[in-house]
Coordinates of C-alpha atoms and ligand atoms in Angstrom, one line a residue:
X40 CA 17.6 -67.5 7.9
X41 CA 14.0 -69.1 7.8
X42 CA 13.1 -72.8 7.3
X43 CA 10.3 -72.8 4.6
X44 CA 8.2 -75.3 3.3
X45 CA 7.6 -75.5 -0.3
X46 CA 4.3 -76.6 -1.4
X47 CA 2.1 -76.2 -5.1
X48 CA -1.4 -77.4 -6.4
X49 CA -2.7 -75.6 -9.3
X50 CA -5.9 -75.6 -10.6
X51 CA -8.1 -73.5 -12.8
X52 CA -12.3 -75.0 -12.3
X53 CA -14.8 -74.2 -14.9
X54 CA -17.6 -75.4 -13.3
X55 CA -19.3 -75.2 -16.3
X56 CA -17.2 -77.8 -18.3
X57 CA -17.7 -80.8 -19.3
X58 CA -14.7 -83.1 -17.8
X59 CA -13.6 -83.3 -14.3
X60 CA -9.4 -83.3 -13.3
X61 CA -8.6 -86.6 -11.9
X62 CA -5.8 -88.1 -9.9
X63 CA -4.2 -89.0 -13.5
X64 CA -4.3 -85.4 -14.8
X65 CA -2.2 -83.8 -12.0
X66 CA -0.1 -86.8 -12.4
X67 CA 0.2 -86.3 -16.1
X68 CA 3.1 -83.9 -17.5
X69 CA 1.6 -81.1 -20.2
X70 CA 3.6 -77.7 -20.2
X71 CA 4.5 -78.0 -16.7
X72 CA 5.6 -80.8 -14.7
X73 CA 3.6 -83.9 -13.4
X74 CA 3.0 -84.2 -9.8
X75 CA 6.3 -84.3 -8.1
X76 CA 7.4 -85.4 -4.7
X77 CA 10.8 -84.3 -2.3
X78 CA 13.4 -83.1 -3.8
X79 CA 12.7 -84.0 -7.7
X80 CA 9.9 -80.5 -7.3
X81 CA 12.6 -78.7 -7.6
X82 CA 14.5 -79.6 -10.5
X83 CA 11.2 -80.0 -12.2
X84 CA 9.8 -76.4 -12.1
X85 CA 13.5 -74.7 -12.7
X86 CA 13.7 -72.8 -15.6
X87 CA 10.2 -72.7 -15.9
X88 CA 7.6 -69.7 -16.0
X89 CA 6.3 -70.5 -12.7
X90 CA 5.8 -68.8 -9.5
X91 CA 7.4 -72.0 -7.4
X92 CA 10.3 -72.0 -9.7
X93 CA 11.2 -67.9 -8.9
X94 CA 9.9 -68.6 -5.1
X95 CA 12.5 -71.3 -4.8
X96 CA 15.4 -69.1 -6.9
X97 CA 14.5 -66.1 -4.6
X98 CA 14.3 -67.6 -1.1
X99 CA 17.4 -69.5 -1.5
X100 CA 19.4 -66.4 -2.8
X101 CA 17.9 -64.8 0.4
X102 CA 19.6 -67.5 2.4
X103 CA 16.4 -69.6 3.6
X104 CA 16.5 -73.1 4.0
X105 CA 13.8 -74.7 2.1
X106 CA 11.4 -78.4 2.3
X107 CA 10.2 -79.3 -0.8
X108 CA 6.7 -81.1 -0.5
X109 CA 4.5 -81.6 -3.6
X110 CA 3.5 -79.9 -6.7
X111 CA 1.4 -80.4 -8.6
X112 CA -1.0 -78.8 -11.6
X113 CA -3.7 -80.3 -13.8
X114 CA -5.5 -78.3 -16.9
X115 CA -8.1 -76.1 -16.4
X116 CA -11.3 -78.4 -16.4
X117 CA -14.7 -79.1 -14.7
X118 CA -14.5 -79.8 -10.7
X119 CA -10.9 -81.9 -9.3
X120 CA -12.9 -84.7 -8.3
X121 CA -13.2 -85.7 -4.5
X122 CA -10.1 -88.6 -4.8
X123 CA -7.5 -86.1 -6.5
X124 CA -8.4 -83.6 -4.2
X125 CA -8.3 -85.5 -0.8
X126 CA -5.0 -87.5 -2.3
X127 CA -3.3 -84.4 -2.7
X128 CA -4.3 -82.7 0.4
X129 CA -3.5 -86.1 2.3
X130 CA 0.2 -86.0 0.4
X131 CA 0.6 -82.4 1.1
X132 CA -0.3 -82.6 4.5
X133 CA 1.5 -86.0 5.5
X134 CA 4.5 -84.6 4.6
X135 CA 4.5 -81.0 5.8
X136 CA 3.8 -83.2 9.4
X137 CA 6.9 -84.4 9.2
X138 CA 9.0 -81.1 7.5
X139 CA 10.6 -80.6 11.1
X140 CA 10.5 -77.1 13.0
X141 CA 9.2 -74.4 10.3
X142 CA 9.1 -71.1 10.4
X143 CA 6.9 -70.3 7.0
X144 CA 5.0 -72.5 4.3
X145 CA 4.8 -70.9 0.7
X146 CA 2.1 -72.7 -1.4
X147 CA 2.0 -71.7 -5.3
X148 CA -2.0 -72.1 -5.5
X149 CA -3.7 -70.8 -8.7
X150 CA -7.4 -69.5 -6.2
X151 CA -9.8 -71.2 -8.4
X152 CA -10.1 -74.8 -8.0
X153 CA -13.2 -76.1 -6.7
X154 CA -13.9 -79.6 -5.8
X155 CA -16.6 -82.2 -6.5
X156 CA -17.0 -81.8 -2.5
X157 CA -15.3 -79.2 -1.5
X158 CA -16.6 -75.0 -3.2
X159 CA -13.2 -73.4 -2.2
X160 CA -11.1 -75.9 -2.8
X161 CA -7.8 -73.4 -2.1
X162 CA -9.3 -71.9 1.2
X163 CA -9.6 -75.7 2.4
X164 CA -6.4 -76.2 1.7
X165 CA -4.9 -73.5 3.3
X166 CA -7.1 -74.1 6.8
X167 CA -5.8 -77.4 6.3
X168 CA -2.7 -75.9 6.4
X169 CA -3.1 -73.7 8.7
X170 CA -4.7 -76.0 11.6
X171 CA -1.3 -77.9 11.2
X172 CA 1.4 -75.5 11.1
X173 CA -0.4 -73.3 14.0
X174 CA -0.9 -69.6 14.1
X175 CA 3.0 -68.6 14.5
X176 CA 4.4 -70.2 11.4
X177 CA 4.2 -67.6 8.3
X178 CA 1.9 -69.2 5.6
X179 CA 2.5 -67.2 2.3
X180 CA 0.5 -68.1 -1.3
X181 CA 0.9 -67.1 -4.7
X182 CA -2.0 -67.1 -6.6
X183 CA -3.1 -67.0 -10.4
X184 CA -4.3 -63.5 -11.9
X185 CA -7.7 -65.6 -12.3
X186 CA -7.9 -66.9 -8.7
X187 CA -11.5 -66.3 -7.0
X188 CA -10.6 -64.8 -3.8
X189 CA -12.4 -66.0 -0.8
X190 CA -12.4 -64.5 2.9
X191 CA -11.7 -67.5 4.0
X192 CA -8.3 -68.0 1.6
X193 CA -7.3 -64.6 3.3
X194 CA -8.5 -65.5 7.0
X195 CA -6.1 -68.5 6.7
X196 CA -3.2 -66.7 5.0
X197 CA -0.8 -64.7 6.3
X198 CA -0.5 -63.3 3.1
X199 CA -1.8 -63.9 -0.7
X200 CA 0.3 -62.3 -3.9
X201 CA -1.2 -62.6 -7.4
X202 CA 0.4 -61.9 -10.8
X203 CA -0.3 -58.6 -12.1
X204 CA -0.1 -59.9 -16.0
X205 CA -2.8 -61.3 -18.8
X206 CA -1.4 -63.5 -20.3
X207 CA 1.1 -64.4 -16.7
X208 CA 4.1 -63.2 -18.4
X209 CA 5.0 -62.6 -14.7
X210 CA 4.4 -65.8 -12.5
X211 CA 8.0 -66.8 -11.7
X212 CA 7.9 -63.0 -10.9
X213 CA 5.1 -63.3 -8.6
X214 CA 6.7 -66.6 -6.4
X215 CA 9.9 -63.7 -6.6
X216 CA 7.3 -60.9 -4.9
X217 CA 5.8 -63.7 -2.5
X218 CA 9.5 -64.9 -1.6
X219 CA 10.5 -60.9 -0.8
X220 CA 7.4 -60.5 1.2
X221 CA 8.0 -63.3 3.1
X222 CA 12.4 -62.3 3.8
X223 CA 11.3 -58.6 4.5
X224 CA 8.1 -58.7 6.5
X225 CA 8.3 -62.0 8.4
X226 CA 7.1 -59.5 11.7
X227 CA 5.2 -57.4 10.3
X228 CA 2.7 -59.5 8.3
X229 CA -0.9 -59.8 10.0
X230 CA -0.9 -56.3 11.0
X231 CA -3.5 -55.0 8.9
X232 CA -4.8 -57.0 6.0
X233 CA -7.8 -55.7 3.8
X234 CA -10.4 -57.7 1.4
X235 CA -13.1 -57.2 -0.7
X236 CA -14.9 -58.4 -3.6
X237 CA -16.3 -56.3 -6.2
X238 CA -19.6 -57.0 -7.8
X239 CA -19.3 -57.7 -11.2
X240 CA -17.7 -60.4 -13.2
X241 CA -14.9 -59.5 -15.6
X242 CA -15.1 -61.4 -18.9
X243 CA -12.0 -63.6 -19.5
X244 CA -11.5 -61.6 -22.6
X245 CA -11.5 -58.1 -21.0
X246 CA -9.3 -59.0 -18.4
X247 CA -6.2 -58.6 -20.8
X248 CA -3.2 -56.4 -19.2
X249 CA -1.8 -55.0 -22.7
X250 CA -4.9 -53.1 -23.4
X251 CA -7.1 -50.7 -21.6
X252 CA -9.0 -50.8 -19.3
X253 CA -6.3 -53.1 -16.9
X254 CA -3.4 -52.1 -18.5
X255 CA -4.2 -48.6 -16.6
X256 CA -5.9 -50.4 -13.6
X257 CA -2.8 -52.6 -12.9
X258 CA -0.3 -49.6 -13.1
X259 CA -2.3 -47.6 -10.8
X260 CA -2.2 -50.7 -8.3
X261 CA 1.3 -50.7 -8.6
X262 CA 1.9 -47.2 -7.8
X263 CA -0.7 -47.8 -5.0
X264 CA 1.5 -50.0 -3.4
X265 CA 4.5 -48.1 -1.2
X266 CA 5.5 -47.7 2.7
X267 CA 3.6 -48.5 4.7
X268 CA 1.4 -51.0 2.1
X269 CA 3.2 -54.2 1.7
X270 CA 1.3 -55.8 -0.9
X271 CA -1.5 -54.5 -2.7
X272 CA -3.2 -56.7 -5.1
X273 CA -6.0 -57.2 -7.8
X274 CA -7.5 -60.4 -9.2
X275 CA -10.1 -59.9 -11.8
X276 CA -11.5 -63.7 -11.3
X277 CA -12.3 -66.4 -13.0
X278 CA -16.0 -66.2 -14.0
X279 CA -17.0 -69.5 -15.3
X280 CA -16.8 -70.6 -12.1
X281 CA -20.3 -70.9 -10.3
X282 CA -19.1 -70.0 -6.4
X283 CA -20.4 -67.3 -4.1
X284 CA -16.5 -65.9 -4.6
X285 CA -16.7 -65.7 -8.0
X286 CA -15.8 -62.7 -9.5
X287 CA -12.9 -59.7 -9.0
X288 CA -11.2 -59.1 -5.4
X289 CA -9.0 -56.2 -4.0
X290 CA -6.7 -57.7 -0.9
X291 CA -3.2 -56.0 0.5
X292 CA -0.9 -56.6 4.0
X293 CA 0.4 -53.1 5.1
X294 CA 2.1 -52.6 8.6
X295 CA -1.2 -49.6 9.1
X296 CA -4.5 -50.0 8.3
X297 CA -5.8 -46.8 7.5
X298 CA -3.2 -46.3 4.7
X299 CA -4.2 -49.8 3.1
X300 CA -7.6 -49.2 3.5
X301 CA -7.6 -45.6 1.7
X302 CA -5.3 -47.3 -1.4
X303 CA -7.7 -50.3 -1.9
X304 CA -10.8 -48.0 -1.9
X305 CA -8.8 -45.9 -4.6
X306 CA -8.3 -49.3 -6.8
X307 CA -11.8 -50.1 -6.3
X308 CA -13.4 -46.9 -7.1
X309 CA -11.2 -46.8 -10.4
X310 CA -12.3 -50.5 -11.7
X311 CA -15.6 -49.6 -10.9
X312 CA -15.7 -46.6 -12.7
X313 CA -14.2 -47.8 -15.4
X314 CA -17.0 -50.6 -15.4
X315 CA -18.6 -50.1 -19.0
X316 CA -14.9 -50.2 -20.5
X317 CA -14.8 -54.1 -19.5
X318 CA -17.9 -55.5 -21.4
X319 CA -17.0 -58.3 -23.9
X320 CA -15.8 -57.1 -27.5
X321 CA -16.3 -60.7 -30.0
X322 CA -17.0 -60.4 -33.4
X323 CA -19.9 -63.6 -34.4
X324 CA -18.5 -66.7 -36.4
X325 CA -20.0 -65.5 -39.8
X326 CA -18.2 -61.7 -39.4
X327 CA -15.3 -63.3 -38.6
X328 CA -14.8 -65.5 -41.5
X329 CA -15.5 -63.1 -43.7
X330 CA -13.5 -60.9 -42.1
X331 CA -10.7 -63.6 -42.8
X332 CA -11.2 -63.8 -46.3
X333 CA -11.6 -60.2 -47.1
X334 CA -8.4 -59.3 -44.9
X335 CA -5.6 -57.9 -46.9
X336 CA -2.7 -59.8 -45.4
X337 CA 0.9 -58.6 -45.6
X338 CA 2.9 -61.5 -45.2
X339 CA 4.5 -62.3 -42.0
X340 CA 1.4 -60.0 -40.7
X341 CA -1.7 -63.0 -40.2
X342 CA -4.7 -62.3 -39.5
X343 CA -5.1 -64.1 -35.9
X344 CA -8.9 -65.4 -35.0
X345 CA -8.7 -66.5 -31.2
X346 CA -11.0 -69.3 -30.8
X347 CA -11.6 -68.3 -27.3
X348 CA -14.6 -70.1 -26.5
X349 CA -12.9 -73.6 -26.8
X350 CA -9.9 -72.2 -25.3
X351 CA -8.1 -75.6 -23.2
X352 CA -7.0 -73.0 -20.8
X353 CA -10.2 -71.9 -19.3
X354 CA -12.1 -75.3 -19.5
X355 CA -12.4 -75.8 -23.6
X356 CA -11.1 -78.9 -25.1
X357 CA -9.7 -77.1 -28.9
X358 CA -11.8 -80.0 -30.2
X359 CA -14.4 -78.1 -31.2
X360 CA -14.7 -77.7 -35.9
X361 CA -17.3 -75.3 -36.3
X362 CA -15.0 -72.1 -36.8
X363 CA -12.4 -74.6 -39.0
X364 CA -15.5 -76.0 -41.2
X365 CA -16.6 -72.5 -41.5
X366 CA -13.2 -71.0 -42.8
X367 CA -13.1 -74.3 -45.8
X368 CA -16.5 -73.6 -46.3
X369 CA -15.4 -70.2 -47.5
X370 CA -12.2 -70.9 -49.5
X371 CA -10.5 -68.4 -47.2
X372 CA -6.7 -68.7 -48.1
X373 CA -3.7 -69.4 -45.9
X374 CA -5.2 -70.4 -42.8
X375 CA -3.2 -72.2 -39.9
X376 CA -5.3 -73.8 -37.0
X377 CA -4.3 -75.2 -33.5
X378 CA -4.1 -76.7 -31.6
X379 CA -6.3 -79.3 -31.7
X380 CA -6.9 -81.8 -29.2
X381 CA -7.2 -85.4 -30.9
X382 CA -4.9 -88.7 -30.2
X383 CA -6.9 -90.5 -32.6
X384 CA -6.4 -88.8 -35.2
X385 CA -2.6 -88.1 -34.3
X386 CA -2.4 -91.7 -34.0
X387 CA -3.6 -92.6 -37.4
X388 CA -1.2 -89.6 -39.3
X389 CA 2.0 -91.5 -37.4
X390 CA 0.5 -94.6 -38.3
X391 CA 0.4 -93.3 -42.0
X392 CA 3.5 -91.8 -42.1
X393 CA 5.0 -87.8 -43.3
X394 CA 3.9 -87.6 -46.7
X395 CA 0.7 -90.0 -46.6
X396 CA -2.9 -88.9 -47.8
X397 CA -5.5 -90.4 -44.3
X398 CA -9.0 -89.9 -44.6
X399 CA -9.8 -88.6 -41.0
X400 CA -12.6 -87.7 -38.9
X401 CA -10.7 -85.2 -37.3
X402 CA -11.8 -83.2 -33.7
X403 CA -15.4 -83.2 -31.7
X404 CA -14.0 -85.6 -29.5
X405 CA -15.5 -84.3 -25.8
X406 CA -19.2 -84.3 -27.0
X407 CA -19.6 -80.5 -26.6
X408 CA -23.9 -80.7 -28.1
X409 CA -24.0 -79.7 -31.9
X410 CA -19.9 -80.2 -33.0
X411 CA -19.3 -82.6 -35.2
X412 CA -15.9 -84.2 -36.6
X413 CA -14.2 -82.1 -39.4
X414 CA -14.1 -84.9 -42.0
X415 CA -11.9 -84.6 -44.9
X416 CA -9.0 -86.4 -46.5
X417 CA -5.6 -84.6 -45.1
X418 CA -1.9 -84.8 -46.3
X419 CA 0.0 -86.1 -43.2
X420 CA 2.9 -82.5 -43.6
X421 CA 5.0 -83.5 -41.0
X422 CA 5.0 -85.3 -37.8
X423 CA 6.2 -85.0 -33.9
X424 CA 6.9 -86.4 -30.3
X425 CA 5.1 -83.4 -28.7
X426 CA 8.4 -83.6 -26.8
X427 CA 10.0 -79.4 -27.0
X428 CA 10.5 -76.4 -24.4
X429 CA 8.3 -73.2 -24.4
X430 CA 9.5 -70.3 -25.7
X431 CA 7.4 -67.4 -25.8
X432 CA 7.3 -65.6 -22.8
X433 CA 4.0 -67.2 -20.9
X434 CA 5.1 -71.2 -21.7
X435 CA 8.7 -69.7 -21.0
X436 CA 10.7 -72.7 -19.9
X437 CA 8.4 -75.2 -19.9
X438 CA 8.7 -78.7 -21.0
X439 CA 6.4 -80.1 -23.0
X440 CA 4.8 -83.2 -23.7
X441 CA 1.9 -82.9 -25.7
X442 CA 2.4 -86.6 -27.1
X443 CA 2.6 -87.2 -31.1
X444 CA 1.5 -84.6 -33.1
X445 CA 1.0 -84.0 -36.2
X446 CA 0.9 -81.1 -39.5
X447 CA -2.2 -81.9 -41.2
X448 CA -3.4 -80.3 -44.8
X449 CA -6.1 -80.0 -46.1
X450 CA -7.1 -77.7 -49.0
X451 CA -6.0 -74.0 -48.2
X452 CA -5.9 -75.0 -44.4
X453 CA -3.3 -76.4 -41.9
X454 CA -4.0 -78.2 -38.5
X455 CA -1.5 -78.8 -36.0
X456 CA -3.1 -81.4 -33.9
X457 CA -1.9 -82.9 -30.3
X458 CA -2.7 -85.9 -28.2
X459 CA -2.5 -84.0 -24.9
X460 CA -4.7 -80.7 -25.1
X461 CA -2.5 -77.5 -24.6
X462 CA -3.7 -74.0 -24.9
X463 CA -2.3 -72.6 -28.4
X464 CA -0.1 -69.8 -26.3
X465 CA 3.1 -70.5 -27.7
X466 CA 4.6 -70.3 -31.2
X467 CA 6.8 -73.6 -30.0
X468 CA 3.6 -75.6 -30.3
X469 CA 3.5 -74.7 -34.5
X470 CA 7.1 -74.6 -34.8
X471 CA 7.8 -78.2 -33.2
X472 CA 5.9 -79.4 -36.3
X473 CA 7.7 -77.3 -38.9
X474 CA 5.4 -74.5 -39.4
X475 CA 6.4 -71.0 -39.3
X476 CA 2.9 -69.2 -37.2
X477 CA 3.8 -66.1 -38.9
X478 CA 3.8 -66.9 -42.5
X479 CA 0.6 -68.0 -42.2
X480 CA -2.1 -65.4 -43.7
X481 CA -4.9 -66.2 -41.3
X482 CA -3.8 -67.8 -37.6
X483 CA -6.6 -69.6 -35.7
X484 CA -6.0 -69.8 -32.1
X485 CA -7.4 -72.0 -29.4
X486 CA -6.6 -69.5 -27.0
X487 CA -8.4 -66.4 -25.3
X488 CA -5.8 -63.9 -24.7
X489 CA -2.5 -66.1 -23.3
X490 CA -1.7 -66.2 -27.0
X491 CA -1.1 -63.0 -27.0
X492 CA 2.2 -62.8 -25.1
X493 CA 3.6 -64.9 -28.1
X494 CA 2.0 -64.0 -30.6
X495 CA 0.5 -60.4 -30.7
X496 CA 3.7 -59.2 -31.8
X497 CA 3.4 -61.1 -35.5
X498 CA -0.7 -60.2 -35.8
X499 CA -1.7 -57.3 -38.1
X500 CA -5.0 -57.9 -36.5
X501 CA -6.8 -59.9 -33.9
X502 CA -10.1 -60.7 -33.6
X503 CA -12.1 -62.7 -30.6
X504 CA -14.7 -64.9 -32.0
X505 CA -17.5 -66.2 -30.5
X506 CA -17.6 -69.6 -32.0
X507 CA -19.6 -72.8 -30.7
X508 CA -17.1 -74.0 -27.6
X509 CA -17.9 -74.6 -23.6
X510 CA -16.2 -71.2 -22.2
X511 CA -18.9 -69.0 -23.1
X512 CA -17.5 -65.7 -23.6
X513 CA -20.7 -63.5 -22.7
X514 CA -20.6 -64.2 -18.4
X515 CA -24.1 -63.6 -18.3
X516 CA -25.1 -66.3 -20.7
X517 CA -23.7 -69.0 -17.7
X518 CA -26.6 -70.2 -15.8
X519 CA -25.3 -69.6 -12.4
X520 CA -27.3 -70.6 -8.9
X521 CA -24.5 -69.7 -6.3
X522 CA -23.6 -66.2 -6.8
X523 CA -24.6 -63.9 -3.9
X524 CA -27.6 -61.5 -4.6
X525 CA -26.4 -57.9 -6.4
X526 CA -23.6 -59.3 -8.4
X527 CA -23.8 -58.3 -11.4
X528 CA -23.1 -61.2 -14.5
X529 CA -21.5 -58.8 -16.3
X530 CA -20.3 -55.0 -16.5
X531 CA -22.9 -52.3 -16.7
X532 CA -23.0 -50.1 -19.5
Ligands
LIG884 ZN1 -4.9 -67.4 -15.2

């Protein structure tokens, strides 16, 4: 039996965006729990689709006595500013000093964040770590599928596990793998580790697991890994991030060196020559409208248009109108939008009451340049709390609190609108408001391809469009200044 320290910060940096994560938003509840102290971090991730939450399940089941610390998560956004950051790390810290005799820490980091002060935010934390604990205490992290891998998160790390799924139908999976790793190999981790970067950035979009090229990549990296590999992973990065780390990474533990070596070479050599099959597949704003009213729609079937620049889960805000305005502009019928981010305006359709006709100047709240409020007069449909439990498989389990919300009309469209911003991953988030996702004829998705976990089943179609948001789609379109010379801003044809 080990003595393990249980530890989580979780965040996703689009350095790119336009609002920083502050103290508040960790504090803050969304889909997953608010920043959570002792004892109380572990009845607040159970049940949930996290990789603490199958960590915890798995290493007490092994018989390991664990310390709960902090956890913590805020919303994908621009840089965690300096005061959340050092408060965290500070908390964190303070009371893994005083966890007693340890023989392993598990931290569920996403591999992303970057600070106002600090580049790699997650390899800081785990030298922080690291200087504390010493070099003979294990120090195990999970990390997110988009986590930007450095050398220094693995030089501090006895060992790093990512999910292997996009959208992360497998995250309380993944704190299961990083809790096995940790029972079976507690000697034999730090034999042999491996790490590289590869150099080109993945766009978000491509990155999916259900469909070629990754859904073939992934499975060979699982066949990859056997005796005497331990852990052989693949993250495909988050590129709107603008760090020297950016981009995709190979890293694996084996008990030999040479064997781990060979197999990571193997993975690397079959992204890279699958290169071309990654480059970004959107369809332009006036195609896809079109599109949407020319679609012949079996009902129950919709038509889903993913919104994915102004996706909340990769730095959007689901504020922006352009693609909604676009869609009334054209008459297209049966369209269902969401979810958009606006208290204001969920404010005013509670203060008017279910059944009332507001006039509303509804989204284009964050001040990305050019959007402008969607204004209209709306029937007030139906109202919420914002207060219901995820049910697809990515927001499996989790509890949300998305503040009130509302079902607004207007003409052939619906809105569902929130006062916290969520990304639209979950059929929950529509249903919590009384409106069926599938019956709509056209679905319009804040969301890049999370969504799909939920909703791909339902679609007789789905179609990325590139309209006006922050998360620019095309990589090579962000004006970075810090990659490293020779990576590529996106694949080669
Ligand atoms: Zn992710």
């Amino acid at each position: 039996m080990s003595r393990i320290a249980v530890a989580g910060c979780q965040h996703e940096t689009n350095t790119f965006a336009p609002l920083k994560a502050t103290l508040a938003d960790f504090e803050a509840s969304d889909a997953w729990p608010g920043l959570t102290e002792g004892a109380a971090m572990f009845d607040a991730v159970r049940g949930i689709n996290l990789p603490a939450a199958g960590f915890i399940d798995e290493a007490r089941s092994l018989g390991h006595e664990l310390v709960p610390l902090i956890w913590c998560s805020a919303q994908p956004s621009a840089h965690v500013t300096r005061d959340a950051f050092e408060t965290i790390s500070a908390r964190l810290l303070a009371l893994l000093a005083t966890a007693g005799s340890l023989d392993a820490v598990y931290l569920d980091l996403h591999g992303a964040m970057v600070a106002e002060h600090i580049e790699d935010a997650d390899g800081e934390l785990l030298e922080r770590v690291r200087h504390l604990i010493g070099p003979d205490v294990r120090l195990v992290a999970s990390l997110d599928f988009h986590a930007n891998v450095s050398a220094r998160m693995v030089a501090h790390a006895d060992a790093l596990v990512s999910f292997r799924s996009y959208p992360h139908v497998d995250m309380t999976e993944t704190g299961v793998r990083a809790a096995a790793l940790l029972h079976d190999s507690l000697r034999d981790l730090g034999r042999a580790k491996w790490y590289q970067s590869l150099p080109f950035l993945m766009p978000l979009t491509s990155q999916c697991t259900l469909i070629e090229p990754l859904h073939s990549v992934m499975e060979h990296a699982r066949r990859l890994e056997r005796d005497p590999i331990l852990s052989l992973c693949l993250t495909p990065g988050f590129p709107a991030a603008d760090v020297p780390e950016c981009g995709p990474a190979i890293f694996g533990y084996a008990r030999e060196r040479a064997p781990l070596e060979r197999a990571a070479l193997e993975l690397a050599e079959d992204v890279l020559g699958r290169e071309s099959e990654f480059a970004l597949s959107t369809v332009a704003l006036d195609s896809a409208v079109r599109l949407a009213r020319d679609a012949e729609v079996s009902r129950g079937r919709p038509l889903i248009l993913a919104d994915t620049q102004d996706n909340p889960g990769a730095g959007g805000n689901a504020d922006t109108t352009s693609l909604l305005k676009a869609l009334l502009t054209a008459n297209v019928e049966g369209v269902l939008a969401g979810v958009i981010w606006d208290p204001d305006s969920a404010a005013r359709a509670h203060a008017a009451g279910q059944g009332a006709s507001v006039e509303l100047q509804l989204g284009a709240r964050s001040g990305f340049p050019g959007e402008t409020p969607l204004k209209a007069r709306f029937t007030v449909e139906q109202l919420g709390d914002g207060r219901f439990v995820g049910t697809g498989p990515f927001y499996l389990g989790g509890r949300f609190e998305l503040g009130p919300m509302a079902l607004l009309r207007t003409g052939q469209m619906r809105i569902v609108v929130a006062s916290r911003k969520q990304q639209a991953a979950d059929a929950a988030m529509f249903r919590h408001v009384g409106v069926e996702p599938s019956q709509a004829r056209v679905l319009v998705l804040k969301s890049s391809v999370h969504f799909r976990a939920d909703f791909a089943p339902l679609a007789s179609r789905i179609v990325l469009v590139e309209a006006p948001g922050p998360n620019l789609a095309d990589t090579s379109r962000l004006p970075f200044t810090r990659l490293p010379p020779g990576k590529r801003l996106k694949p080669r044809n």
